[in-house]
mmCIF file of C-alpha atoms and ligand atoms in Angstrom:
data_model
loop_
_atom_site.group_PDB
_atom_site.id
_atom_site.type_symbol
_atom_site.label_atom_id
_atom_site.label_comp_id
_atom_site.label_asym_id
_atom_site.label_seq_id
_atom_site.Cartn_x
_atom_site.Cartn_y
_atom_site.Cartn_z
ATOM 1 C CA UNK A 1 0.000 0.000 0.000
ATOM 2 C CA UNK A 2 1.351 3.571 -0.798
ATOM 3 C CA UNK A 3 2.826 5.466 1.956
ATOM 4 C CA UNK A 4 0.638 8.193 2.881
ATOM 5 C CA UNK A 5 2.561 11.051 2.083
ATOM 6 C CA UNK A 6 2.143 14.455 4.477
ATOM 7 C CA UNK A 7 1.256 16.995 2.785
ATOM 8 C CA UNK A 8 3.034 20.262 4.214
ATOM 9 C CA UNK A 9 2.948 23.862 2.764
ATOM 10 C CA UNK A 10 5.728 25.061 4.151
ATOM 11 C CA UNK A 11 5.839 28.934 3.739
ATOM 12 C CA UNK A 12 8.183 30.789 1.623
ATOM 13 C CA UNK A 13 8.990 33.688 4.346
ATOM 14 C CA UNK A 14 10.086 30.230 6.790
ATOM 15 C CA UNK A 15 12.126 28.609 3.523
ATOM 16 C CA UNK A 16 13.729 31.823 2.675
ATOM 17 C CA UNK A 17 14.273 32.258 7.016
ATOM 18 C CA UNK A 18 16.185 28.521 6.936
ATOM 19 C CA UNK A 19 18.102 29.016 4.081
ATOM 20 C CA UNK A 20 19.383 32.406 5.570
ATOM 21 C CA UNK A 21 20.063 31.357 9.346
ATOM 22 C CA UNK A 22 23.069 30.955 10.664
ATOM 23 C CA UNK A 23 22.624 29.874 13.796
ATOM 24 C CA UNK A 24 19.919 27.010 14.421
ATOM 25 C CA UNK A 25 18.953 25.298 18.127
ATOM 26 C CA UNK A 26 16.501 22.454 18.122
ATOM 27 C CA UNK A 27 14.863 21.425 21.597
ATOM 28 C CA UNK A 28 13.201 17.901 21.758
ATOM 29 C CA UNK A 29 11.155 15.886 23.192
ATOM 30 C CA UNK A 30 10.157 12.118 23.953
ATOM 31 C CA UNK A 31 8.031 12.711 20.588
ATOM 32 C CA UNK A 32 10.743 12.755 18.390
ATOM 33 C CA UNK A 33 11.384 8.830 19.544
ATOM 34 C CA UNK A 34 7.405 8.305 19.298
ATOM 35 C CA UNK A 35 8.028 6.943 15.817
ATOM 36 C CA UNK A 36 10.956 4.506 16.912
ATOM 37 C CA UNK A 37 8.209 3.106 19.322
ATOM 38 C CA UNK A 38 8.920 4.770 22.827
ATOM 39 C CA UNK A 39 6.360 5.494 24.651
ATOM 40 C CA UNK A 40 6.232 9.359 25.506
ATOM 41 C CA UNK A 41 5.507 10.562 28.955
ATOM 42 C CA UNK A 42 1.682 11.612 28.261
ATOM 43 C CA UNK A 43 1.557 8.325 26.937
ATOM 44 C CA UNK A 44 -0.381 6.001 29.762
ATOM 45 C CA UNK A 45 2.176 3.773 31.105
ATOM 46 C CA UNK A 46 0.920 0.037 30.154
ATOM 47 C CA UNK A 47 0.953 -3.329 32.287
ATOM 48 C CA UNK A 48 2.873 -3.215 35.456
ATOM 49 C CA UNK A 49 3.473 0.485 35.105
ATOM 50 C CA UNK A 50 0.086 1.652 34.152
ATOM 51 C CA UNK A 51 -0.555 2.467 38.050
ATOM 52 C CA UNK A 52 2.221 4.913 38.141
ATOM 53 C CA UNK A 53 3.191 8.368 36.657
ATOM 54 C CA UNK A 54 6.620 8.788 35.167
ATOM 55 C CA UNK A 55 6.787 11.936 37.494
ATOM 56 C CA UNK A 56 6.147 9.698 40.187
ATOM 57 C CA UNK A 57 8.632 7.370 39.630
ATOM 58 C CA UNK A 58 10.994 9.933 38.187
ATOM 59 C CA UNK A 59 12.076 11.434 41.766
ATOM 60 C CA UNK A 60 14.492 10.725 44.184
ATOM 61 C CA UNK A 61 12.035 10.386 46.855
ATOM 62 C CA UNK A 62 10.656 6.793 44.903
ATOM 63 C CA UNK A 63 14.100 6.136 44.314
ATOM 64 C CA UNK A 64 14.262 5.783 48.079
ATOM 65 C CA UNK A 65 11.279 4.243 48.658
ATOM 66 C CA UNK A 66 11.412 1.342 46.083
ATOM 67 C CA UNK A 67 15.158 1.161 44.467
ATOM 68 C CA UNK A 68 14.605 -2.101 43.107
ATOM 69 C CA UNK A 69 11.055 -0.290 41.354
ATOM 70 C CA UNK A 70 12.352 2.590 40.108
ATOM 71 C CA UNK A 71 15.874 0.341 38.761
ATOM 72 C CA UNK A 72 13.003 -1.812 37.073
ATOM 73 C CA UNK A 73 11.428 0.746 34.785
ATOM 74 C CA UNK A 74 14.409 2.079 34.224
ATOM 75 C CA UNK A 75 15.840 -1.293 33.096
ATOM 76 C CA UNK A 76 12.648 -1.893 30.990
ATOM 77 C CA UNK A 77 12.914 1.391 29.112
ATOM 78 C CA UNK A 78 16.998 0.817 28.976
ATOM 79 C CA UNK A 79 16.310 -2.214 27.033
ATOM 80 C CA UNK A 80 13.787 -0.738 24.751
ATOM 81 C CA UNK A 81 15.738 2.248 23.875
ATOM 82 C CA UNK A 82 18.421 -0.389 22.706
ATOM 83 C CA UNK A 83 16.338 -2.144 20.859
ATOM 84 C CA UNK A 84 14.634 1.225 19.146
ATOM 85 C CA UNK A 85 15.915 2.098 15.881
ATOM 86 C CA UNK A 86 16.501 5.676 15.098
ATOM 87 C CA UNK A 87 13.466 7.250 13.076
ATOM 88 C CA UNK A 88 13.697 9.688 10.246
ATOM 89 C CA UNK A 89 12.905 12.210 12.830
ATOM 90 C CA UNK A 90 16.405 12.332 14.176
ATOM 91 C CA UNK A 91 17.868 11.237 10.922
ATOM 92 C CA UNK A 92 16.405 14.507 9.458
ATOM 93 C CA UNK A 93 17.845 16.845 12.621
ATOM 94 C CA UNK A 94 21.496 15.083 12.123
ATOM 95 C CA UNK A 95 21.523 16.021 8.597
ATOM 96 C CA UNK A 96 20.148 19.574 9.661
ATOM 97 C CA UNK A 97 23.201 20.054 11.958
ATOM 98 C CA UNK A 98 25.134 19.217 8.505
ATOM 99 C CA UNK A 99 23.522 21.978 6.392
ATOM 100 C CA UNK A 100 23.446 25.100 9.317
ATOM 101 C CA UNK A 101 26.570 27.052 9.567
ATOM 102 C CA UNK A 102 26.167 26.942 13.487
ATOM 103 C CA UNK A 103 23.949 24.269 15.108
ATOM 104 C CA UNK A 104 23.143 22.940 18.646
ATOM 105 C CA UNK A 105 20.647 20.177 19.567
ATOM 106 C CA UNK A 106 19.448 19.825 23.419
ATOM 107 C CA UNK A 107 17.266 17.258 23.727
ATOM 108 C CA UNK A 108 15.234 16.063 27.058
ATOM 109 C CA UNK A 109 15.383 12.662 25.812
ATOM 110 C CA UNK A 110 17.183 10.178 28.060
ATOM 111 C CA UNK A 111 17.184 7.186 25.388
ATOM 112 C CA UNK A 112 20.728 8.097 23.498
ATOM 113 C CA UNK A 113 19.023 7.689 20.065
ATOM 114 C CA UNK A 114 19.955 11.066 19.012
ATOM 115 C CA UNK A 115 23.764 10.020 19.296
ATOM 116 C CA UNK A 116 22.710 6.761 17.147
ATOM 117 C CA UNK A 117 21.372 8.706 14.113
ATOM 118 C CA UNK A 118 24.506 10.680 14.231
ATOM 119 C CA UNK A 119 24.167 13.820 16.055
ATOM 120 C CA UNK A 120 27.111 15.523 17.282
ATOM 121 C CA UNK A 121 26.687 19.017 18.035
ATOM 122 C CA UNK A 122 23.484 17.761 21.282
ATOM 123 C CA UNK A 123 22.982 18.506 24.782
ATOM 124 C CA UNK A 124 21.726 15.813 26.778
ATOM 125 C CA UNK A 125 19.809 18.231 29.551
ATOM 126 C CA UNK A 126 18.246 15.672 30.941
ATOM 127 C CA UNK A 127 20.970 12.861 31.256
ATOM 128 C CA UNK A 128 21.472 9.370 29.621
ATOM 129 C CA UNK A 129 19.348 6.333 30.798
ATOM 130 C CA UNK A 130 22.862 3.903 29.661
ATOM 131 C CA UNK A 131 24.704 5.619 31.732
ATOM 132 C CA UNK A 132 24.583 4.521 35.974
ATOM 133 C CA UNK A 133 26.066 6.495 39.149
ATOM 134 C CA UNK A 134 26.612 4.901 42.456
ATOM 135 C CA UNK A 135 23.614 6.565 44.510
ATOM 136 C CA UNK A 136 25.300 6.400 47.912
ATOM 137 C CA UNK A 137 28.738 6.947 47.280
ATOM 138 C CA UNK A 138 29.719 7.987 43.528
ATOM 139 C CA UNK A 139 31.717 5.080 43.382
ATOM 140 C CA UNK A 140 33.478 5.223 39.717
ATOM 141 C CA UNK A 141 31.797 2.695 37.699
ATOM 142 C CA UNK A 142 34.077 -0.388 36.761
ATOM 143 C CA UNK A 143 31.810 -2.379 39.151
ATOM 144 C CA UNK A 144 28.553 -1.910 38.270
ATOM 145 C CA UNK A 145 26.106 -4.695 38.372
ATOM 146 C CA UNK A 146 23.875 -3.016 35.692
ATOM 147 C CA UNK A 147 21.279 -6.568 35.876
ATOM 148 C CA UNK A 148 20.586 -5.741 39.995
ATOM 149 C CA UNK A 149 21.608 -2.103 40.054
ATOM 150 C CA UNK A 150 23.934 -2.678 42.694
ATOM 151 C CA UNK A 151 27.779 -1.188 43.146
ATOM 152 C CA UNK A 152 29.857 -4.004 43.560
ATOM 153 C CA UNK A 153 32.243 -1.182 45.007
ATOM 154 C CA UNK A 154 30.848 -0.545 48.184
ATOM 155 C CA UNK A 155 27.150 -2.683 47.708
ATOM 156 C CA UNK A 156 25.227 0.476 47.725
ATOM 157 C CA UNK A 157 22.098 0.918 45.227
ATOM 158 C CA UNK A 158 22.663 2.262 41.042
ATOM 159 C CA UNK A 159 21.046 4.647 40.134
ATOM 160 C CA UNK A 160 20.270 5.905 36.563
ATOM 161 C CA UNK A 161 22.431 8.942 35.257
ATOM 162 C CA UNK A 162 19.218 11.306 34.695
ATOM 163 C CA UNK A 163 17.782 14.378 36.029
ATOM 164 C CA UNK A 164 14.522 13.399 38.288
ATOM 165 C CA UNK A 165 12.011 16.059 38.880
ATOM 166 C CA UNK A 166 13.140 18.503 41.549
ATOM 167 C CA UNK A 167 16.511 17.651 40.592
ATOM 168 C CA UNK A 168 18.872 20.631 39.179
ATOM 169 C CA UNK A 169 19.623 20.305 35.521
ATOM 170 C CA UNK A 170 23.829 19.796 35.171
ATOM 171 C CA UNK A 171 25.208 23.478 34.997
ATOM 172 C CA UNK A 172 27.252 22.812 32.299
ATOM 173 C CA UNK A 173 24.640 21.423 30.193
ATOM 174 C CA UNK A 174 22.096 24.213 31.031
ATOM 175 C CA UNK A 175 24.007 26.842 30.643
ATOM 176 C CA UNK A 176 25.098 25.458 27.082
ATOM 177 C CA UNK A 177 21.512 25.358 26.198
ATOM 178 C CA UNK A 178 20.844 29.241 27.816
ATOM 179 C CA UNK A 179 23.943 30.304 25.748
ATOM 180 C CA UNK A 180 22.582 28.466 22.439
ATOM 181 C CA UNK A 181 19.097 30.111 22.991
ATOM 182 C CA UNK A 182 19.987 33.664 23.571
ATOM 183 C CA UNK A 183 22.282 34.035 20.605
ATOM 184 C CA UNK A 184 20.299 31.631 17.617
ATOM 185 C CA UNK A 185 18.348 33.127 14.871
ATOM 186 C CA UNK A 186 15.816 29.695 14.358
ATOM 187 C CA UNK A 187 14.885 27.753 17.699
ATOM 188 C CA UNK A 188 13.160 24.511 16.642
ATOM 189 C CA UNK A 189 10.604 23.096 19.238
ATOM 190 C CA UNK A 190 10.485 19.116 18.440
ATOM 191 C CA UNK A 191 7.978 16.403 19.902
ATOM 192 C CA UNK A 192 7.286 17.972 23.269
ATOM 193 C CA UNK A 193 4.714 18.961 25.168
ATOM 194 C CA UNK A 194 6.555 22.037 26.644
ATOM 195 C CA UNK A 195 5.463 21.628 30.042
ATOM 196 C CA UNK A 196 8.775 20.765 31.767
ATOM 197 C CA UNK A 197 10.916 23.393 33.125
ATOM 198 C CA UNK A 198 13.306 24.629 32.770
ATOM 199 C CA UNK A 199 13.890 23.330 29.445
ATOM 200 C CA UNK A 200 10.224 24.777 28.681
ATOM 201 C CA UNK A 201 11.104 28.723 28.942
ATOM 202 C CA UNK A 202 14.133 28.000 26.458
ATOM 203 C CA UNK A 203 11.827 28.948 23.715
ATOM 204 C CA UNK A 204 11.000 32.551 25.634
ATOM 205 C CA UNK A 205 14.567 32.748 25.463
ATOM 206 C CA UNK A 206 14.993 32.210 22.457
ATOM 207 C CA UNK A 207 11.870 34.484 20.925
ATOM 208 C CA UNK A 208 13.080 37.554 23.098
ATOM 209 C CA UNK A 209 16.324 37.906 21.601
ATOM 210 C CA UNK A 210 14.428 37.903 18.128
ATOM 211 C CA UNK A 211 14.819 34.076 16.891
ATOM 212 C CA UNK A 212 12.051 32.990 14.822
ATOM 213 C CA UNK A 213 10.451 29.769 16.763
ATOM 214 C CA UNK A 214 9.289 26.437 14.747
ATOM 215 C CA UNK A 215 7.033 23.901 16.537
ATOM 216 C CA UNK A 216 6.776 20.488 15.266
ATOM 217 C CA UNK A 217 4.310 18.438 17.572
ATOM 218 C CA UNK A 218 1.478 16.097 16.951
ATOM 219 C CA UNK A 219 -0.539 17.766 19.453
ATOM 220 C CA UNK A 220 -1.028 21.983 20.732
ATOM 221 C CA UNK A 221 1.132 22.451 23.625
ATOM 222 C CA UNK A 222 1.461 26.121 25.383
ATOM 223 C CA UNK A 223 3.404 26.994 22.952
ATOM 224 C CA UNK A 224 1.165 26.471 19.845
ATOM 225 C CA UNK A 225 -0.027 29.826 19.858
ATOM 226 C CA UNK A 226 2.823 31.475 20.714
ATOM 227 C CA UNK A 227 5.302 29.988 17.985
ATOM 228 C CA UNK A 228 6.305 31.835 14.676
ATOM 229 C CA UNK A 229 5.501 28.924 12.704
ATOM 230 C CA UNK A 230 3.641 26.401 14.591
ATOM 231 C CA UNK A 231 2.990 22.330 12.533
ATOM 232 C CA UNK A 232 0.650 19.777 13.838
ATOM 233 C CA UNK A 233 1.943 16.076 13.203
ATOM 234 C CA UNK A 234 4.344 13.510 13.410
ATOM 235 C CA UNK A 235 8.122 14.876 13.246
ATOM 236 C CA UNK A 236 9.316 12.210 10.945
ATOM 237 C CA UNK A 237 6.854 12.862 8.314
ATOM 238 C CA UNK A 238 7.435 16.911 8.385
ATOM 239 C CA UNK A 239 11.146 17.136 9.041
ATOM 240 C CA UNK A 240 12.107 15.172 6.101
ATOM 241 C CA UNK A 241 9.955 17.276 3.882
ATOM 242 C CA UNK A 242 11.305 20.256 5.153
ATOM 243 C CA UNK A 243 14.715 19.611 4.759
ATOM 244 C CA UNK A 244 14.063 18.508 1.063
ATOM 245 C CA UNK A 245 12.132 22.091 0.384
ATOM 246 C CA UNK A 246 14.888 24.225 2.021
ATOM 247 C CA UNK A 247 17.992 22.301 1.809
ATOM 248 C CA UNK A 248 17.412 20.035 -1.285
ATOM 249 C CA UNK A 249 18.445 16.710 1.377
ATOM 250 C CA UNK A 250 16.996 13.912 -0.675
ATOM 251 C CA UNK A 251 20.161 11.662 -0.760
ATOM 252 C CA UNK A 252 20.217 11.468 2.855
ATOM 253 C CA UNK A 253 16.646 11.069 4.137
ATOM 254 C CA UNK A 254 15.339 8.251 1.901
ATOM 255 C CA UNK A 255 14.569 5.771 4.459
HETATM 256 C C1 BV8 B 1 14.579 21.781 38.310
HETATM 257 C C2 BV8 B 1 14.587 12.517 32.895
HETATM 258 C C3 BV8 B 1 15.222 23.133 40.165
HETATM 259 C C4 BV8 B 1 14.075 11.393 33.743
HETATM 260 C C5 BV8 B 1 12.927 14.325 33.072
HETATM 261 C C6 BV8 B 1 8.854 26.064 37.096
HETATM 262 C C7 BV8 B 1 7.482 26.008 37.014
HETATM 263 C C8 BV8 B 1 6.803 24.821 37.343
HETATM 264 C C9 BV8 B 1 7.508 23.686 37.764
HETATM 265 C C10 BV8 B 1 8.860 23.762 37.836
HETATM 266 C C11 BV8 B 1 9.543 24.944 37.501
HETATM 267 N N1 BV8 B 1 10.869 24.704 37.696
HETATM 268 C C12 BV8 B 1 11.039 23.426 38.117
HETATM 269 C C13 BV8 B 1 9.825 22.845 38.224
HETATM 270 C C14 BV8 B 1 9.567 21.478 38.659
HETATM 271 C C15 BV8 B 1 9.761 20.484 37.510
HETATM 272 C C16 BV8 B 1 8.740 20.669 36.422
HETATM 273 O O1 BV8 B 1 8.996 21.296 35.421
HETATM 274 N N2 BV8 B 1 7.589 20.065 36.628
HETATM 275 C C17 BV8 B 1 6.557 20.053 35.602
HETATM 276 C C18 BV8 B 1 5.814 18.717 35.668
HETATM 277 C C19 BV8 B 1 5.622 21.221 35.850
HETATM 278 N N3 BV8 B 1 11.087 20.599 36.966
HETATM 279 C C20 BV8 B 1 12.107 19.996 37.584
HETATM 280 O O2 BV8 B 1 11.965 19.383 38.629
HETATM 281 C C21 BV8 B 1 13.472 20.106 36.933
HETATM 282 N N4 BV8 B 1 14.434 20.492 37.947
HETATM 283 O O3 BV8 B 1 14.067 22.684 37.737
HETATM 284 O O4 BV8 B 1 15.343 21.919 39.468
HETATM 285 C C22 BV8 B 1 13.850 23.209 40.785
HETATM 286 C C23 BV8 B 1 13.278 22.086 41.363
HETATM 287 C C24 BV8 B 1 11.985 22.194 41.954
HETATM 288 C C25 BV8 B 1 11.304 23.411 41.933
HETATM 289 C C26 BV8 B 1 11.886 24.522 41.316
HETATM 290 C C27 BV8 B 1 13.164 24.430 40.755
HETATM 291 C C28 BV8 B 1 13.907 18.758 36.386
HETATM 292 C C29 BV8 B 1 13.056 18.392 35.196
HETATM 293 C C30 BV8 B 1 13.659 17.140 34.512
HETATM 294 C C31 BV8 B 1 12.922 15.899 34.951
HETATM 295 N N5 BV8 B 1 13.415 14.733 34.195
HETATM 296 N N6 BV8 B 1 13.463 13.291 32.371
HETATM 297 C C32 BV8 B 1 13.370 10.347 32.918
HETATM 298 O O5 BV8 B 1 13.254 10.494 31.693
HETATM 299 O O6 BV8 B 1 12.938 9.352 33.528
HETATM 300 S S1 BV8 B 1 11.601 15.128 32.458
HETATM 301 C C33 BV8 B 1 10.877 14.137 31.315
HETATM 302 O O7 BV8 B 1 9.566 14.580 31.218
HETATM 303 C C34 BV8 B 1 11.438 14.295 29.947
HETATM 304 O O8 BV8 B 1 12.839 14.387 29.951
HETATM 305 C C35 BV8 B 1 10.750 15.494 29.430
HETATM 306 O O9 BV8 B 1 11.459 16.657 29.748
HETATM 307 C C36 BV8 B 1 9.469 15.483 30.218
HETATM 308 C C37 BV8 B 1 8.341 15.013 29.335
HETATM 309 O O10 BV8 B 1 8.176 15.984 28.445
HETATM 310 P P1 BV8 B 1 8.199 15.664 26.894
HETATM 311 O O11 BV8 B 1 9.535 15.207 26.478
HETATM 312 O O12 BV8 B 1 7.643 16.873 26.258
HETATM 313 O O13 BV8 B 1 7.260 14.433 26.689
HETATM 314 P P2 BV8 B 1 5.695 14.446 26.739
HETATM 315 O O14 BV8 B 1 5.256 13.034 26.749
HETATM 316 O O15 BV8 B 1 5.238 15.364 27.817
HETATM 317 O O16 BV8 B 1 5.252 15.120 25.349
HETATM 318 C C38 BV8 B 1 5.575 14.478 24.135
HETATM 319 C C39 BV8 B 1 4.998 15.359 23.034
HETATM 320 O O17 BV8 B 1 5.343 14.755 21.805
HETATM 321 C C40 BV8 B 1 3.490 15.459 23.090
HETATM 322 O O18 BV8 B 1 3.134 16.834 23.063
HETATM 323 C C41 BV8 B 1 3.019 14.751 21.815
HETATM 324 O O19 BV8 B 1 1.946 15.435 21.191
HETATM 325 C C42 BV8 B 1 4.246 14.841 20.938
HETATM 326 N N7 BV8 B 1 4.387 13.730 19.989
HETATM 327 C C43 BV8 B 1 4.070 12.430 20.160
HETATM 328 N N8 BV8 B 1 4.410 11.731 19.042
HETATM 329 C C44 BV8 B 1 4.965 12.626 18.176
HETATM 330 C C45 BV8 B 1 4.958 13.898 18.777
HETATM 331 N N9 BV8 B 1 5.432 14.991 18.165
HETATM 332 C C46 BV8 B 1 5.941 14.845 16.917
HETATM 333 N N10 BV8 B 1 5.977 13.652 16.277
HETATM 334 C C47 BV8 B 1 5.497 12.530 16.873
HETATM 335 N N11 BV8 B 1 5.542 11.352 16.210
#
């Protein structure tokens, strides 16, 4: 059966604005990995999860409370992400970062499959679900019993190297994406519902200082409205047409 093809009009004012910027930041979402079959966060949790919220297991306070829990979900969604194929979604934003004179991605997605389609220039504000720190003592990690989530080091707990809700975001990695916002000229909003902060006021950032702002989602969000150019649907139909209208990328985004 024929692919249904999207059809986008993209504008000319927002093909003549790509062609023309210089520097382009691209925030995104667990939507971007929708297509490579990860379940998003407003997504209801199935099975054994479906009686919990991600931002209730997403603390350090469950962490606490259930270790072996929280390692659990974490373990299930480690070994999905592994299995998860890239989409043409993040194959489409890799080959962006190709064709923009300056580029910075800073995702919020903990499931490394921006790395595996080949991103280079990307923040991971949020952490890296493959990557474990010793909760109690920050042992270094040549022991890690990834399977139990224990530190053979000292026989403390594992915990996932992410940012949990009332966590602080790592400085370094913030401040990257504050820097990125202030000074771009395009700010792409990608497969999120812009309801997490701080990572949610990046666009304000971004707008103030005179960037035009792109949203790709399926659904509004709060920023809907707001955005310069605003596209309801899935990012790995749209993305790969836009980067044939503006940038001609056909070579690289057949999939
Ligand atoms: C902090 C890692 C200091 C863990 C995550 C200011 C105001 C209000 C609240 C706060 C605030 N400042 C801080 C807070 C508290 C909190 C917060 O924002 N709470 C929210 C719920 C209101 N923030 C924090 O705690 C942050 N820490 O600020 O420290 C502090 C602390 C306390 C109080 C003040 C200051 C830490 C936040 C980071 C938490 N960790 N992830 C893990 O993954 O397990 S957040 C996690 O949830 C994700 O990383 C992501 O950021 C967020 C989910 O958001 P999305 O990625 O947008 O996913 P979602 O499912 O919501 O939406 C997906 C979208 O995709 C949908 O819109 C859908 O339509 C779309 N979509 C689906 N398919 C597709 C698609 N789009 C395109 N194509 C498709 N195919």
């Amino acid at each position: 059966m024929k692919k249904r093809e999207t059809a986008v009009d993209f504008p000319a004012s927002l093909i003549r604005c790509l062609h023309n910027a210089q520097k382009i930041v691209v925030v995104t979402g667990a939507g971007i990995s929708a297509e490579s079959g990860l379940p998003t966060f407003r997504d209801a949790q199935t099975g054994l999860w479906s009686k919990y919220k991600p931002e209730e297991l997403a603390t350090v306070e469950a962490f606490k409370r259930n270790p072996k829990l929280v390692w659990a979900w974490y373990s299930i969604r480690r070994a999905l992400a592994l299995r998860a194929q890239p989409n043409a979604g993040h194959i489409a934003i890799a080959e962006m970062e190709k064709r923009a004179p300056h580029f910075l991605l800073i995702t919020q997605n903990v499931d490394g499959l921006h790395a595996r389609s080949g991103s280079q220039k990307l923040v991971e504000l949020h952490g890296n679900l493959h990557r474990a720190i010793c909760f109690e003592n920050n042992c270094s990690s040549d022991k890690f019993d990834l399977t139990n989530g224990r530190c053979l080091n000292c026989g403390g707990n594992l915990r996932p190297d992410v940012v949990w809700f009332g966590e602080m975001l790592p400085a370094s990695a913030l401040g990257a994406a504050n820097r990125a916002a202030e000074e771009c000229d395009v700010f792409f909003s990608i497969g999120t519902s812009s309801r997490v902060y701080p990572a949610a006021e990046l666009w304000q950032i971004a707008s103030q200082r005179g960037a035009v702002v792109i949203e790709i989602n399926k659904d509004p969000t709060p920023l809907t409205p707001k955005a310069d150019y605003s596209f309801l649907g899935k990012a790995g139909e749209i993305l790969p047409l836009l980067m044939r209208q503006v940038w001609g990328a056909e070579e690289k985004l057949r999939n």
